[in-house]
Amino acid sequence: MPAWRGSADAIEITVRVTPRASRDVLAAGTADHFAARLAARPVEGAANTALVALVAKQFGVSRRAVTLLAGETSRLKRLAITGDVAMLEQIARSLYGMGHDG
């Protein structure tokens, strides 16, 4: 799966998480996933909560619009972001630059 793909009312993104970073950052990763560095530790869902908050902030949506679909205990996670799909895809593209095509 590419780093993101759109559907009728959401986009799904794949994110590789690195916990215990100095600050929270969401950036381009590989063609297959975004890269997130989180200050939170991977204990009792803290990193997942921090990831949802970071993705919501980066994509300009509420935390309620971001859902963890897969990877609850894995470094590689898949999330759905509901909202204006065209706008969400534009934000995803801007994180990668023009070279990535979702």
GROMACS .gro file of C-alpha atoms in nm:
model
  102
    1MET     CA    1   0.000   0.000   0.000
    2PRO     CA    2   0.129   0.349  -0.074
    3ALA     CA    3   0.177   0.592   0.215
    4TRP     CA    4  -0.184   0.707   0.165
    5ARG     CA    5  -0.490   0.633  -0.041
    6GLY     CA    6  -0.823   0.808  -0.065
    7SER     CA    7  -1.176   0.671  -0.043
    8ALA     CA    8  -1.519   0.835  -0.058
    9ASP     CA    9  -1.503   1.013   0.279
   10ALA     CA   10  -1.152   0.954   0.421
   11ILE     CA   11  -0.791   0.883   0.345
   12GLU     CA   12  -0.595   0.599   0.496
   13ILE     CA   13  -0.232   0.659   0.583
   14THR     CA   14   0.042   0.422   0.690
   15VAL     CA   15   0.285   0.554   0.949
   16ARG     CA   16   0.606   0.409   1.093
   17VAL     CA   17   0.642   0.531   1.452
   18THR     CA   18   0.963   0.591   1.644
   19PRO     CA   19   0.883   0.659   2.011
   20ARG     CA   20   1.096   0.843   2.268
   21ALA     CA   21   1.205   1.116   2.027
   22SER     CA   22   1.295   1.465   2.144
   23ARG     CA   23   0.977   1.610   1.988
   24ASP     CA   24   0.671   1.507   1.786
   25VAL     CA   25   0.721   1.520   1.408
   26LEU     CA   26   0.527   1.376   1.113
   27ALA     CA   27   0.719   1.377   0.785
   28ALA     CA   28   0.770   1.190   0.460
   29GLY     CA   29   0.907   0.842   0.506
   30THR     CA   30   0.933   0.595   0.223
   31ALA     CA   31   0.688   0.547  -0.064
   32ASP     CA   32   0.509   0.299   0.164
   33HIS     CA   33   0.469   0.504   0.482
   34PHE     CA   34   0.497   0.835   0.662
   35ALA     CA   35   0.753   0.863   0.943
   36ALA     CA   36   0.645   0.983   1.286
   37ARG     CA   37   0.880   1.059   1.572
   38LEU     CA   38   0.697   1.084   1.903
   39ALA     CA   39   0.817   1.204   2.241
   40ALA     CA   40   0.573   0.963   2.409
   41ARG     CA   41   0.684   0.625   2.532
   42PRO     CA   42   0.522   0.312   2.385
   43VAL     CA   43   0.350   0.228   2.715
   44GLU     CA   44  -0.023   0.183   2.779
   45GLY     CA   45  -0.122   0.342   2.448
   46ALA     CA   46   0.060   0.671   2.511
   47ALA     CA   47   0.236   0.662   2.174
   48ASN     CA   48  -0.090   0.583   1.991
   49THR     CA   49  -0.265   0.872   2.164
   50ALA     CA   50   0.022   1.105   2.075
   51LEU     CA   51   0.017   0.982   1.714
   52VAL     CA   52  -0.356   1.049   1.676
   53ALA     CA   53  -0.309   1.400   1.818
   54LEU     CA   54  -0.012   1.469   1.588
   55VAL     CA   55  -0.190   1.344   1.276
   56ALA     CA   56  -0.503   1.544   1.362
   57LYS     CA   57  -0.298   1.860   1.409
   58GLN     CA   58  -0.094   1.807   1.091
   59PHE     CA   59  -0.405   1.741   0.879
   60GLY     CA   60  -0.616   2.015   1.042
   61VAL     CA   61  -0.892   1.786   1.170
   62SER     CA   62  -1.025   1.698   1.514
   63ARG     CA   63  -0.881   1.400   1.700
   64ARG     CA   64  -1.220   1.235   1.659
   65ALA     CA   65  -1.164   1.233   1.280
   66VAL     CA   66  -0.851   1.014   1.315
   67THR     CA   67  -0.899   0.642   1.378
   68LEU     CA   68  -0.631   0.379   1.436
   69LEU     CA   69  -0.724   0.091   1.204
   70ALA     CA   70  -0.429  -0.144   1.251
   71GLY     CA   71  -0.098  -0.173   1.431
   72GLU     CA   72  -0.196  -0.094   1.788
   73THR     CA   73   0.117  -0.265   1.925
   74SER     CA   74   0.334  -0.238   1.614
   75ARG     CA   75   0.566   0.037   1.490
   76LEU     CA   76   0.382   0.031   1.155
   77LYS     CA   77   0.030   0.170   1.192
   78ARG     CA   78  -0.260   0.237   0.959
   79LEU     CA   79  -0.495   0.526   1.032
   80ALA     CA   80  -0.809   0.665   0.870
   81ILE     CA   81  -0.865   1.040   0.854
   82THR     CA   82  -1.219   1.149   0.773
   83GLY     CA   83  -1.298   1.482   0.613
   84ASP     CA   84  -1.259   1.657   0.279
   85VAL     CA   85  -1.065   1.393   0.086
   86ALA     CA   86  -0.922   1.635  -0.171
   87MET     CA   87  -0.789   1.861   0.105
   88LEU     CA   88  -0.649   1.568   0.305
   89GLU     CA   89  -0.473   1.429  -0.003
   90GLN     CA   90  -0.327   1.774  -0.074
   91ILE     CA   91  -0.186   1.788   0.279
   92ALA     CA   92  -0.042   1.437   0.240
   93ARG     CA   93   0.116   1.540  -0.091
   94SER     CA   94   0.266   1.851   0.067
   95LEU     CA   95   0.435   1.637   0.333
   96TYR     CA   96   0.605   1.440   0.056
   97GLY     CA   97   0.657   1.710  -0.202
   98MET     CA   98   0.536   1.677  -0.556
   99GLY     CA   99   0.723   1.354  -0.632
  100HIS     CA  100   0.480   1.124  -0.448
  101ASP     CA  101   0.148   1.033  -0.596
  102GLY     CA  102  -0.042   0.861  -0.315
   0.00000   0.00000   0.00000
